[in-house]
Coordinates of C-alpha atoms and ligand atoms in Angstrom, one line a residue:
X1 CA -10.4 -89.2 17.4
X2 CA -12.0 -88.7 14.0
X3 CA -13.6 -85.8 13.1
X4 CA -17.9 -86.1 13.2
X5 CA -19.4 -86.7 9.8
X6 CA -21.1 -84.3 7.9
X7 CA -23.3 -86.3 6.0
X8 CA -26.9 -85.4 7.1
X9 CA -29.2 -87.9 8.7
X10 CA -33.3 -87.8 8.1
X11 CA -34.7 -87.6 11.5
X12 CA -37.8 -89.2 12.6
X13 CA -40.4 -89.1 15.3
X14 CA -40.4 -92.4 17.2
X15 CA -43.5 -93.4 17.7
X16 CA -45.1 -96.9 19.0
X17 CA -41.7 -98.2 19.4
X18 CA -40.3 -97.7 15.8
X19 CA -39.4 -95.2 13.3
X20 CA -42.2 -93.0 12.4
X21 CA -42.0 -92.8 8.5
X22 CA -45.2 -90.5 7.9
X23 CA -43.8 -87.9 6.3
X24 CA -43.4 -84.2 7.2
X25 CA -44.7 -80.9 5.8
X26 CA -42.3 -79.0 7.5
X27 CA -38.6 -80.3 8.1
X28 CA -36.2 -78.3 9.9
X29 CA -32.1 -78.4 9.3
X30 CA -30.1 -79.5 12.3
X31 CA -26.4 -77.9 12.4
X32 CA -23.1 -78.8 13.6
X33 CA -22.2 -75.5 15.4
X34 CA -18.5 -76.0 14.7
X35 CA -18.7 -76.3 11.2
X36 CA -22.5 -74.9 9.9
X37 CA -22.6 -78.1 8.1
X38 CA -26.3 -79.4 8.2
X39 CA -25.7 -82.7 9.6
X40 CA -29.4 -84.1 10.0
X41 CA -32.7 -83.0 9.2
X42 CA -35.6 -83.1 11.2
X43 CA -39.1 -83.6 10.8
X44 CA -41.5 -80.9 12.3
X45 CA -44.8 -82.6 14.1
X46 CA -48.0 -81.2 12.8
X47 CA -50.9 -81.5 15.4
X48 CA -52.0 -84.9 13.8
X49 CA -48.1 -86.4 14.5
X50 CA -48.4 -85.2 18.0
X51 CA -51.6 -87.1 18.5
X52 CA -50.4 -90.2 17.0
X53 CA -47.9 -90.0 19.3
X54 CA -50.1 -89.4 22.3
X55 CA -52.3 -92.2 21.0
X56 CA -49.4 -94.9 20.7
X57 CA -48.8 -93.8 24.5
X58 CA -52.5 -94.2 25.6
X59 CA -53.3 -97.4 24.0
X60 CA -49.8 -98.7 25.5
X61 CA -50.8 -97.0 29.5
X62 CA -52.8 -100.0 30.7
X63 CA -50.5 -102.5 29.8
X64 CA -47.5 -100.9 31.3
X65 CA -48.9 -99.8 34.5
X66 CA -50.2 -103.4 34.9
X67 CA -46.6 -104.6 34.0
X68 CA -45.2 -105.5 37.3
X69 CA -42.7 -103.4 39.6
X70 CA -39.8 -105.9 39.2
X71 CA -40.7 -106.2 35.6
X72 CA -40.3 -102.3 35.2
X73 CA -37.4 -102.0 37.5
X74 CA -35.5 -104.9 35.8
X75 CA -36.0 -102.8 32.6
X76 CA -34.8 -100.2 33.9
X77 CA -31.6 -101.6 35.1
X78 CA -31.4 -103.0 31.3
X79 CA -31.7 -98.9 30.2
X80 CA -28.9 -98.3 32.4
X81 CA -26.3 -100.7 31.3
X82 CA -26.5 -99.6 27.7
X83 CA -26.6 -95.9 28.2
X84 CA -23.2 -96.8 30.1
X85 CA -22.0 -99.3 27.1
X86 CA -23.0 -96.4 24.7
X87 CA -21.9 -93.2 26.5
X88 CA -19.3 -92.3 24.3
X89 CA -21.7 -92.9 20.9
X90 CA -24.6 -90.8 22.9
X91 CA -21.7 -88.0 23.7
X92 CA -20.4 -88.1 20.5
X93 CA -23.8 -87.2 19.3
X94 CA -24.3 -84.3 21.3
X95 CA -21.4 -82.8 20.6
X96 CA -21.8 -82.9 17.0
X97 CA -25.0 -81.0 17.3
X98 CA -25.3 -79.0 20.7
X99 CA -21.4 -78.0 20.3
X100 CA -19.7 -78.9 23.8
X101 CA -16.8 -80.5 24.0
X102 CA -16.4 -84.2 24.4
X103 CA -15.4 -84.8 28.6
X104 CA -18.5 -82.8 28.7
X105 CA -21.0 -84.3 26.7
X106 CA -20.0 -87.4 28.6
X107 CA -20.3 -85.4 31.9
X108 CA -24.2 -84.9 31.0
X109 CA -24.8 -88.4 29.8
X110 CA -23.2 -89.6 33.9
X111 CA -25.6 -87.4 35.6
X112 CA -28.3 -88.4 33.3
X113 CA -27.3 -92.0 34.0
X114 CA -27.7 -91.3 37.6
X115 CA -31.1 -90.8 37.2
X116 CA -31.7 -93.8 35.6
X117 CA -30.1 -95.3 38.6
X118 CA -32.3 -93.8 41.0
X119 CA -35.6 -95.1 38.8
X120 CA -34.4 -98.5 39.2
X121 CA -35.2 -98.3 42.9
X122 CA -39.0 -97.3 42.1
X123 CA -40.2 -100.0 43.7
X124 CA -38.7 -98.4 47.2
X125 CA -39.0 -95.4 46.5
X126 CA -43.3 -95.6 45.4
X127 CA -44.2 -97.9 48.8
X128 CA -47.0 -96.2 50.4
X129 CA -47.7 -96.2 53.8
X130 CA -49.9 -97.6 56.1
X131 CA -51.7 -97.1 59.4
X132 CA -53.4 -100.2 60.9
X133 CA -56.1 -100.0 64.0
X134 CA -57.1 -96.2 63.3
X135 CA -60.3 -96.9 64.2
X136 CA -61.9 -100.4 65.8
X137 CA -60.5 -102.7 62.9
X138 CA -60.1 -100.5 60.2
X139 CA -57.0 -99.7 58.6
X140 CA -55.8 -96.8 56.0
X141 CA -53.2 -97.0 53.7
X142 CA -51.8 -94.7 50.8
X143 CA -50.5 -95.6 47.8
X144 CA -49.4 -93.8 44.8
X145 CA -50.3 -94.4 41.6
X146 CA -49.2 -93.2 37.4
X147 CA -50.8 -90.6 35.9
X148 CA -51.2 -92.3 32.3
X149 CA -49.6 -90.5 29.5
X150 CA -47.2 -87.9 30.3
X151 CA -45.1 -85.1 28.5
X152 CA -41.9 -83.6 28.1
X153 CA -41.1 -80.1 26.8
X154 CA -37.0 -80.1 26.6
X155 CA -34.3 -77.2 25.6
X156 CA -31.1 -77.4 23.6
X157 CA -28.4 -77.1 26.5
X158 CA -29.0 -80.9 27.7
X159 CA -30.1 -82.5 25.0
X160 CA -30.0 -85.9 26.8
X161 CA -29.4 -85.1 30.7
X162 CA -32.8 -82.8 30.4
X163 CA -34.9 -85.6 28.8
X164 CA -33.3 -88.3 31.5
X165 CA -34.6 -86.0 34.2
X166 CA -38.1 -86.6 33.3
X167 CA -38.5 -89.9 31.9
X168 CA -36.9 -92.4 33.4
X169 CA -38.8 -91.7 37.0
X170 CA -42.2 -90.9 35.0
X171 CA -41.7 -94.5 33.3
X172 CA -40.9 -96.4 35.6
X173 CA -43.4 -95.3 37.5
X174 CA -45.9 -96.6 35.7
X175 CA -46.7 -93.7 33.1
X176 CA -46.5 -93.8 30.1
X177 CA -44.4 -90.5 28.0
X178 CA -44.2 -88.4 24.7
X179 CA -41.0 -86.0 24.7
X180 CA -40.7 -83.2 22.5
X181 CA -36.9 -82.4 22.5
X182 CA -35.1 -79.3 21.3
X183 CA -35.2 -79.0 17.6
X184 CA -32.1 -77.4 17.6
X185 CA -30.1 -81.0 18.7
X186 CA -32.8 -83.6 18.7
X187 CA -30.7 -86.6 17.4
X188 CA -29.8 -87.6 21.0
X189 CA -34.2 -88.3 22.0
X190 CA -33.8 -90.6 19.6
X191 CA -31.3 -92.4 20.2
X192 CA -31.9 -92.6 24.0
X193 CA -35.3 -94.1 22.9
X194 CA -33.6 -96.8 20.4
X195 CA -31.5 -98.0 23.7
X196 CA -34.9 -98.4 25.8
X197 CA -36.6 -100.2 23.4
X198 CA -33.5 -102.5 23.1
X199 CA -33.7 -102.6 27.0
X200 CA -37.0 -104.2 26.5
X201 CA -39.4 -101.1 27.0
X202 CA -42.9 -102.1 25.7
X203 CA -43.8 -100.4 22.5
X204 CA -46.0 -97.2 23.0
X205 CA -44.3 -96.7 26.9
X206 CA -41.7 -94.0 24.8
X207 CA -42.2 -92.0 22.3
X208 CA -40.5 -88.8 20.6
X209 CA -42.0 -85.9 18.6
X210 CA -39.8 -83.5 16.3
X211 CA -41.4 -80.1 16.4
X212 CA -41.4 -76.5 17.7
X213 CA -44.1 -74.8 19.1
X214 CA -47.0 -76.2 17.1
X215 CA -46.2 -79.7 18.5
X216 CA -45.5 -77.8 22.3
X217 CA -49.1 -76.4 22.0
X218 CA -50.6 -79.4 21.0
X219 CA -49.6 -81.4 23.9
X220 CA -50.1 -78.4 26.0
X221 CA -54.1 -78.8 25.2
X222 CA -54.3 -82.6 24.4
X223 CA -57.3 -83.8 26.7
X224 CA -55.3 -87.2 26.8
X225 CA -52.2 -85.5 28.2
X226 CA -52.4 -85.9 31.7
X227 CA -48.9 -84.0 33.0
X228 CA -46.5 -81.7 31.3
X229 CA -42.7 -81.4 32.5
X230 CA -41.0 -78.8 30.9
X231 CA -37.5 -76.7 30.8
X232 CA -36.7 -73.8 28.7
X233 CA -36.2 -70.0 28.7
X234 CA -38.6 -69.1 31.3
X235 CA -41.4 -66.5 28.3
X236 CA -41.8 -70.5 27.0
X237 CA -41.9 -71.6 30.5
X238 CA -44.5 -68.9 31.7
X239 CA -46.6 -70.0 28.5
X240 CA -46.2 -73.5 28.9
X241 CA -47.2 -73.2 32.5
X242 CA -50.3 -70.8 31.9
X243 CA -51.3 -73.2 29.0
X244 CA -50.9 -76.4 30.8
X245 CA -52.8 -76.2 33.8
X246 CA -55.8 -74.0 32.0
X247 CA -56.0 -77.0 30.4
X248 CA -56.0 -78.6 33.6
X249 CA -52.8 -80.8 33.4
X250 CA -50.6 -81.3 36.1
X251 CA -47.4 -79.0 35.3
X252 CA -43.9 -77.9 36.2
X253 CA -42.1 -75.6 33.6
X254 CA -38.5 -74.6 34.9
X255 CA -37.3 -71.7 33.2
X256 CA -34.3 -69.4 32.5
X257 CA -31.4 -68.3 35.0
X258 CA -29.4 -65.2 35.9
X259 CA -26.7 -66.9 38.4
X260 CA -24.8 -65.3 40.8
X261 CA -21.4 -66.1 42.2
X262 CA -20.3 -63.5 45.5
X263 CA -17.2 -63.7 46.3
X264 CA -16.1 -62.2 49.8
X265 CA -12.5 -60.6 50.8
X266 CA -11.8 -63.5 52.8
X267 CA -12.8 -66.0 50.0
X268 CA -9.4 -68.3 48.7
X269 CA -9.2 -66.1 44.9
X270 CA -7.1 -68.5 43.4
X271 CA -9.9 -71.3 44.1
X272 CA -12.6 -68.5 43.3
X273 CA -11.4 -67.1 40.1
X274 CA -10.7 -71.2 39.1
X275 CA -14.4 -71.9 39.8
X276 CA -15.7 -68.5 38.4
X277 CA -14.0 -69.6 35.0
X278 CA -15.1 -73.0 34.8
X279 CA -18.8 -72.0 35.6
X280 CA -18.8 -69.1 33.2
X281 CA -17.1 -70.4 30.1
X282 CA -18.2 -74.2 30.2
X283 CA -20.1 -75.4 27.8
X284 CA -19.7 -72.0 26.6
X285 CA -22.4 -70.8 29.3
X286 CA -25.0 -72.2 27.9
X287 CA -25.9 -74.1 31.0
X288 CA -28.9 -72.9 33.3
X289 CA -26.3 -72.9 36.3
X290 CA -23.7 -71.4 34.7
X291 CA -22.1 -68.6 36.9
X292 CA -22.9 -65.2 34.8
X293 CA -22.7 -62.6 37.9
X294 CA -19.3 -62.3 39.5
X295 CA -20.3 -60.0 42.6
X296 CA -17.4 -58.9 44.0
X297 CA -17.3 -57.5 47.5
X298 CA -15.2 -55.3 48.9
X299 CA -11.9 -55.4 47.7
X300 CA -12.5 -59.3 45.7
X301 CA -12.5 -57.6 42.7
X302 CA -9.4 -55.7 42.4
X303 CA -7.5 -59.5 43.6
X304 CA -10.0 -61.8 41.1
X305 CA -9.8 -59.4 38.1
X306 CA -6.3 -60.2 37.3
X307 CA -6.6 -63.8 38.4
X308 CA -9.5 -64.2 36.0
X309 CA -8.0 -62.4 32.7
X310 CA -4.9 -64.7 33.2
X311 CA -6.8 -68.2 33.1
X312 CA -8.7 -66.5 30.8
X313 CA -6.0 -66.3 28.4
X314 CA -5.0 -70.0 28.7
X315 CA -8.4 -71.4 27.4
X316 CA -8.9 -73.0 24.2
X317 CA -11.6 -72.6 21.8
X318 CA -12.4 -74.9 19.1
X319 CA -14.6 -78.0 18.3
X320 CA -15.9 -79.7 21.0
X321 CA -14.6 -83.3 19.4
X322 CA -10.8 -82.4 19.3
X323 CA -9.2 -83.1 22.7
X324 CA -7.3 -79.6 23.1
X325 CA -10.9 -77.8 22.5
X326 CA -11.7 -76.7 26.4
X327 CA -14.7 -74.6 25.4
X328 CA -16.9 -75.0 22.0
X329 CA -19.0 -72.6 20.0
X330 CA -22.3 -71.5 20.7
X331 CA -25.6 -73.8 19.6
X332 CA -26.9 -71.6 16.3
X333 CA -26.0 -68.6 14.4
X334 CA -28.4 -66.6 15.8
X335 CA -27.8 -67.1 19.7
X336 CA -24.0 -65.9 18.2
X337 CA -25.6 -62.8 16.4
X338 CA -27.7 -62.2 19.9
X339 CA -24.4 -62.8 21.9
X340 CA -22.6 -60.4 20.4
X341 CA -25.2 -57.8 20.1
X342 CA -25.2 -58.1 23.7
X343 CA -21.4 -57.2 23.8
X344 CA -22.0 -54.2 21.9
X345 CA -24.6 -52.8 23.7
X346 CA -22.7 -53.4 27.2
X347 CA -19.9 -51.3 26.0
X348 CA -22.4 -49.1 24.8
X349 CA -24.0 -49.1 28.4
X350 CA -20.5 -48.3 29.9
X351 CA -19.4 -51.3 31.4
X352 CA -15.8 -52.2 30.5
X353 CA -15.5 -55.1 27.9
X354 CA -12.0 -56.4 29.4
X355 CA -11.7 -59.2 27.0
X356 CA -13.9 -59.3 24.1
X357 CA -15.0 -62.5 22.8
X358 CA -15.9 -61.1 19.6
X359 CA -12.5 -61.2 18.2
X360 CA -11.8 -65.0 18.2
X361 CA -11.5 -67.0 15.0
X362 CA -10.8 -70.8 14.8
X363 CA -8.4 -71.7 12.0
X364 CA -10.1 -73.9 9.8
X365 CA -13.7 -73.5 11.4
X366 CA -14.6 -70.3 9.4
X367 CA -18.3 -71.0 9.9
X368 CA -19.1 -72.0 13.2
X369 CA -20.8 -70.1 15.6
X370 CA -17.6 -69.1 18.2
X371 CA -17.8 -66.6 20.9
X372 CA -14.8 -66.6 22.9
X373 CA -14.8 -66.1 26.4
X374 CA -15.7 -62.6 27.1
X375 CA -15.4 -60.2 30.9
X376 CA -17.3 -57.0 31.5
X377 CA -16.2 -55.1 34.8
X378 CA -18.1 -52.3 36.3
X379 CA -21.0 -54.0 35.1
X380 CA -24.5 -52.0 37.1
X381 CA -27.9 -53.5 37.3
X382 CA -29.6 -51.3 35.0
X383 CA -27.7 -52.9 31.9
X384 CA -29.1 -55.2 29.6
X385 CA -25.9 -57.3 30.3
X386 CA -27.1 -57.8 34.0
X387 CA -30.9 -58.2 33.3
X388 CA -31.0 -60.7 30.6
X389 CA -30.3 -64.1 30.2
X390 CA -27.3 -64.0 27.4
X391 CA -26.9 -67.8 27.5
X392 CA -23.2 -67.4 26.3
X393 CA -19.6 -67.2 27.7
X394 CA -20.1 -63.9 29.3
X395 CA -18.9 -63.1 32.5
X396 CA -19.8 -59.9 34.7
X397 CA -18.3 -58.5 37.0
X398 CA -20.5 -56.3 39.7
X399 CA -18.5 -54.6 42.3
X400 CA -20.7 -54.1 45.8
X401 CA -19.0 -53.0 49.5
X402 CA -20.7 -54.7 51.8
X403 CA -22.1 -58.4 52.4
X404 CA -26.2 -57.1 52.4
X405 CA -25.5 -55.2 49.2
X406 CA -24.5 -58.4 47.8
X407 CA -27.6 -60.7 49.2
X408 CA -29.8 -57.5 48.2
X409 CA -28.6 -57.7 44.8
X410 CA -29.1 -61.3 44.5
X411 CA -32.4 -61.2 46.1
X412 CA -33.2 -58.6 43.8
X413 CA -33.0 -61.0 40.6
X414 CA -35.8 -62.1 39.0
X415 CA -34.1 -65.6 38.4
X416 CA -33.3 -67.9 41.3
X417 CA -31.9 -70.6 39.8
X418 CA -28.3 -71.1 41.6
X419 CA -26.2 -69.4 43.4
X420 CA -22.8 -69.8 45.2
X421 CA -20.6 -68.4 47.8
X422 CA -17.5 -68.1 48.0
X423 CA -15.5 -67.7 51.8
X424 CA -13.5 -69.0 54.5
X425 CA -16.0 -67.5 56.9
X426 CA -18.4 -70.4 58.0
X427 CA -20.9 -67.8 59.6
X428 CA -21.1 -65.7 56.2
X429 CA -21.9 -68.9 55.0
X430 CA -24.7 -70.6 57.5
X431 CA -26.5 -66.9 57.4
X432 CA -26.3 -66.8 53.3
X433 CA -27.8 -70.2 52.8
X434 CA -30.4 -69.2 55.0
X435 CA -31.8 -65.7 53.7
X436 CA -31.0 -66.2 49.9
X437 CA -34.2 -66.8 47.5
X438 CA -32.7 -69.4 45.1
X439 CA -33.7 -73.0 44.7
X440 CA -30.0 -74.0 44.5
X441 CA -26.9 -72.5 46.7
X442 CA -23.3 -73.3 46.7
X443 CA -20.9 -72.7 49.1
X444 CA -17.3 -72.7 47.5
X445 CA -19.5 -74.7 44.9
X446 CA -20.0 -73.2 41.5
X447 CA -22.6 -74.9 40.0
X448 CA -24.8 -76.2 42.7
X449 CA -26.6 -79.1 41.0
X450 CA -28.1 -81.8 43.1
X451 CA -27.6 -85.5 42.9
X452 CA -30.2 -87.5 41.2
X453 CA -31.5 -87.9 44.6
X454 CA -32.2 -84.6 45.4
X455 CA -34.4 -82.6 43.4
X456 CA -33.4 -79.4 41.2
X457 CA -34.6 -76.2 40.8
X458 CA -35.6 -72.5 41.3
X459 CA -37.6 -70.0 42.2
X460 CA -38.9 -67.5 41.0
X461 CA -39.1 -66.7 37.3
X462 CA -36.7 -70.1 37.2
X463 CA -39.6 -72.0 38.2
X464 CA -43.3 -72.1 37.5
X465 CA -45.5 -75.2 39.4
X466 CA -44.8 -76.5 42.7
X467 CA -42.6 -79.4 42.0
X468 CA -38.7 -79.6 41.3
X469 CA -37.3 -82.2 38.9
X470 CA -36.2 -85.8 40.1
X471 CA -35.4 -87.0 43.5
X472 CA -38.7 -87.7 45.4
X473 CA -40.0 -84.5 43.7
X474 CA -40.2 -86.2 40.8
X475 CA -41.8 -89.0 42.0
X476 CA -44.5 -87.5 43.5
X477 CA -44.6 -85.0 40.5
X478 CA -45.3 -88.6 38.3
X479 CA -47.8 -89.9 40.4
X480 CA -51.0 -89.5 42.5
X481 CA -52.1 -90.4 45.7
X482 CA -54.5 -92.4 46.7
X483 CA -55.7 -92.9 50.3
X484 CA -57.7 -96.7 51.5
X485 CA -60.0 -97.0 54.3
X486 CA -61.1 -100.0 54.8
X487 CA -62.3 -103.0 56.9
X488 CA -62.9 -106.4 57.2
X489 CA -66.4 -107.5 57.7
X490 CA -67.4 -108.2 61.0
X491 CA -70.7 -109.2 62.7
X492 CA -70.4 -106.8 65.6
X493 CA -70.5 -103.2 62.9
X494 CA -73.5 -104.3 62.0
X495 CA -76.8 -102.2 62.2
X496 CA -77.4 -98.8 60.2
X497 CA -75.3 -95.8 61.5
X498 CA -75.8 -91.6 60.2
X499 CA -73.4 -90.5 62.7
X500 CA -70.0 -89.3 61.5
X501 CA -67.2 -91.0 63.5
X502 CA -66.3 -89.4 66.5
X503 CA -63.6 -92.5 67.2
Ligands
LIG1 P1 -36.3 -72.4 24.4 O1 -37.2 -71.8 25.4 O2 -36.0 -71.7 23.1 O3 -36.9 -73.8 24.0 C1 -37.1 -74.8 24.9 C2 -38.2 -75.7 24.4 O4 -39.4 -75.0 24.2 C3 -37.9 -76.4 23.0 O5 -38.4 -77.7 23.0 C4 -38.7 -75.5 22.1 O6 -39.1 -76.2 20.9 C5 -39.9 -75.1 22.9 N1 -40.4 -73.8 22.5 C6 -39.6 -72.7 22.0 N2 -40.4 -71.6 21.8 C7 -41.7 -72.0 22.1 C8 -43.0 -71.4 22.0 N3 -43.1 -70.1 21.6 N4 -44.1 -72.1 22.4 C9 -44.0 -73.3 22.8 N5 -42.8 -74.0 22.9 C10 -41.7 -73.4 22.5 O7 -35.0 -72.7 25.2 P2 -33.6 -73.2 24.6 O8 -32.9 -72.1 23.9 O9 -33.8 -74.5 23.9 O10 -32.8 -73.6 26.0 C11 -32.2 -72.6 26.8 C12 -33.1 -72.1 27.9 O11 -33.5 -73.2 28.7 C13 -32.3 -71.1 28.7 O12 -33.2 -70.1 29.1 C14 -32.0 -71.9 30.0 O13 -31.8 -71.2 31.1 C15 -33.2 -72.8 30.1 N6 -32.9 -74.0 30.9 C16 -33.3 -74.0 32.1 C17 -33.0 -75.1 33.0 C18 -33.5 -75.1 34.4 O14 -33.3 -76.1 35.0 N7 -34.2 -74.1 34.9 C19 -32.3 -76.1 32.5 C20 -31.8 -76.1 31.1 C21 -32.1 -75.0 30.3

């Protein structure tokens, strides 16, 4: 495998089915974490891009929700074979500029696919329903209809399963869709919306905006805007949520995560302390269900401790496109700099650093942005460690003595996001799933996410608006309903009536 280039590439917004080329007043450098090197650069929308983009969706709404259901579906299906043909080019390309390493780039583009997948069975999965005779000859029947133009807000730690959440169901449902991806690894938007339009997606139906927070808070107020889905740390999240429907759009905005993993004396600690590292350190934590709370009860911790600090020792760091590399470096400089500040002041705070990420170096990758995988013991809930989302490869360990202090402590969160449990004990188990507050539970299951056909996500501060993403969520979160009464004319109704139905 050949080492990613670092010649930059100029980035555009993709509007109307094409390359934008207006220029930019503000451009913005996109990094390959392993390296530094700047390997695109992207433009940054200004309010006017934003509504050219939102204007190229509206005048193309009308058309597409006319397009048939076949027609759309059949497109769909076209989506889907070349994201597979072109998995490894869209996981090379997240790699290069998110960081993760290759099998799991290619792990986010599979469960992205899968939502394609379950789009191309709109035409099921939007039928209506239908109640004939509810009154003498009159019918009702429901159906569900697009919004019109719809947005996307996306982060940096799924910088093409995030996007695939969203619009592959919105679309094919009939709406139209702007997405404003991360500006810290936005290369992959566009080429997920080059494969569309070579699927045969309508100009207009797709477009992509390069910005930050200017472009967010344009869509967030644009009148034209009809629905906003949205994931990142949950301060944007509150403010994309408060924004949005004061505006009055439709609006979910799923937000940052604090996950918890109990283990329980009875657990299997090899199979534990296997999981715990693989949710902790992949994708070097940056994932929303990554495990960052190891809550150890009883005597768990003394067993997993061990267990953990010797498969720690085993793991490779390096860049995510060289097949030894089992975990890659962190997404910018800064989130390093913020990571390790975080290590200091958790010492600092008197939890025990067991292994200290801090120290690693990768020979011949002087400037990328590595934190190794790190383990705090003894960690309590008053330290920042515990409170905050770190968004690294940092593990805690919290030691509790009994199976309520452990649900109290997770209940206690202000995330709610996933969780997991880990035991032999299928009682523990039924009566965890059923008191926990979290959107998403495990049971010896790490990282909890649901199938396409299911919907994801949390509570809490992990979740503002009513609706989870994909699944039949989604598809009700995409459309509106519409309820029919109606009859057939018939002699016999005729002849004025005030009354209100009695039936
Ligand atoms: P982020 O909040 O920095 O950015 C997310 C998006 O919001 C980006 O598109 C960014 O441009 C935009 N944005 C940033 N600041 C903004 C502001 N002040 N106003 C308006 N828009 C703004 O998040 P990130 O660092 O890219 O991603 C990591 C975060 O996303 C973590 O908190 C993680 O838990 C969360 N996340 C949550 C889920 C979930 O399902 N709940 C999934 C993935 C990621």
């Amino acid at each position: 495998m050949t080492a990613p280039s670092t010649q930059a590439t100029a980035l555009h917004h993709w509007i109307g089915g094409a390359s934008d080329a207006t220029p930019s007043e503000r451009t913005l450098d996109v990094h390959d974490p392993a390296t530094g090197d700047v390997v695109a650069v992207a433009p940054m929308a200004s309010a006017a891009d934003v509504d050219r983009a939102v204007a190229s969706a509206t005048a193309a709404a009308k058309g597409w929700r006319d397009t048939s259901l076949t027609k759309r579906a059949t497109i769909m299906f076209a989506f889907r074979e070349l994201l597979h043909a072109n998995r490894n080019e869209l996981a090379a390309i997240v790699t290069r500029e998110h960081g993760k390493v290759t099998a799991d780039a290619l792990g986010e583009v599979a469960r992205g696919i899968e939502v394609v997948e379950f789009a191309c069975g709109m035409p099921h999965l939007i039928k209506g329903e239908y109640s004939e005779n509810v009154s003498g000859g009159v019918d009702v029947w429901s159906i569900r209809q697009p919004l019109g133009v719809v947005a996307g807000i996306t982060p940096f730690n799924f910088p093409a399963m995030v996007p695939l959440w969203m619009f592959p169901i919105a679309i094919a449902a009939g709406n139209t869709f702007v997405l404003k991806p991360s500006e810290k690894d936005p290369s992959a938007a566009v080429f997920l919306a080059e494969l569309f339009a070579q699927a045969g997606l309508p100009d207009g139906v797709f477009n992509v905006v390069h910005g930050d927070a200017v472009a967010v808070n344009r869509l967030l107020e644009h009148p034209d805007v009809k629905a906003v889905s949205s994931v990142s740390s949950t301060p944007v999240a509150r403010h994309v949520y408060e924004t949005g429907t004061r505006n009055g759009k439709r609006v979910q905005a799923l937000g940052g995560a604090k996950n918890h993993m109990v283990v329980l004396p009875d657990a299997d600690m090899e199979l534990a302390a296997d999981a715990a590292i693989g949710a902790a350190f992949g994708s070097a934590g940056q994932r929303c269900m990554a495990i960052s709370v190891l809550v150890a009860v009883g005597d768990a911790g003394d067993r997993l401790r061990p267990l953990l600090e010797e498969r720690m020792a085993k793991l490779t760091t390096g860049p995510g496109h060289a097949p030894t590399s089992e975990m890659g470096p962190v997404v910018t400089r800064e989130s390093r700099d913020k990571i390790h500040a975080y290590l200091a002041q958790g010492a600092a705070d008197g939890a025990e650093l067991v292994v200290d990420g801090r120290t690693l170096a990768v020979a011949g990758h002087d400037d990328g942005y590595w934190v190794g995988p790190t383990l705090f013991d003894n960690v309590s809930t008053d330290m920042s460690i515990y409170t905050d989302e770190i968004f690294g490869p940092v593990l805690d360990i919290v030691r509790v003595d009994t199976w309520d202090d452990a649900m109290q402590l997770v209940n206690d969160s202000e995330y709610a996001n996933g969780v997991a449990l880990f035991t032999n004990d299928g009682g523990a188990a039924r009566r965890f799933q059923y008191e926990v507050e979290v959107g998403m539970v495990g049971l010896n299951v790490p990282i909890p996410v649901p199938m396409a056909y299911y919907s994801f996500g949390g509570w809490k501060a992990s979740l503002f608006g009513d609706s989870h993403m994909h699944g039949m969520e989604g598809v009700r979160f995409f459309t509106r309903a519409k309820a029919i009464t109606g009859r057939w004319p018939d002699p016999s109704h005729r002849g004025v009536d005030l009354g209100f139905p009695t039936n």
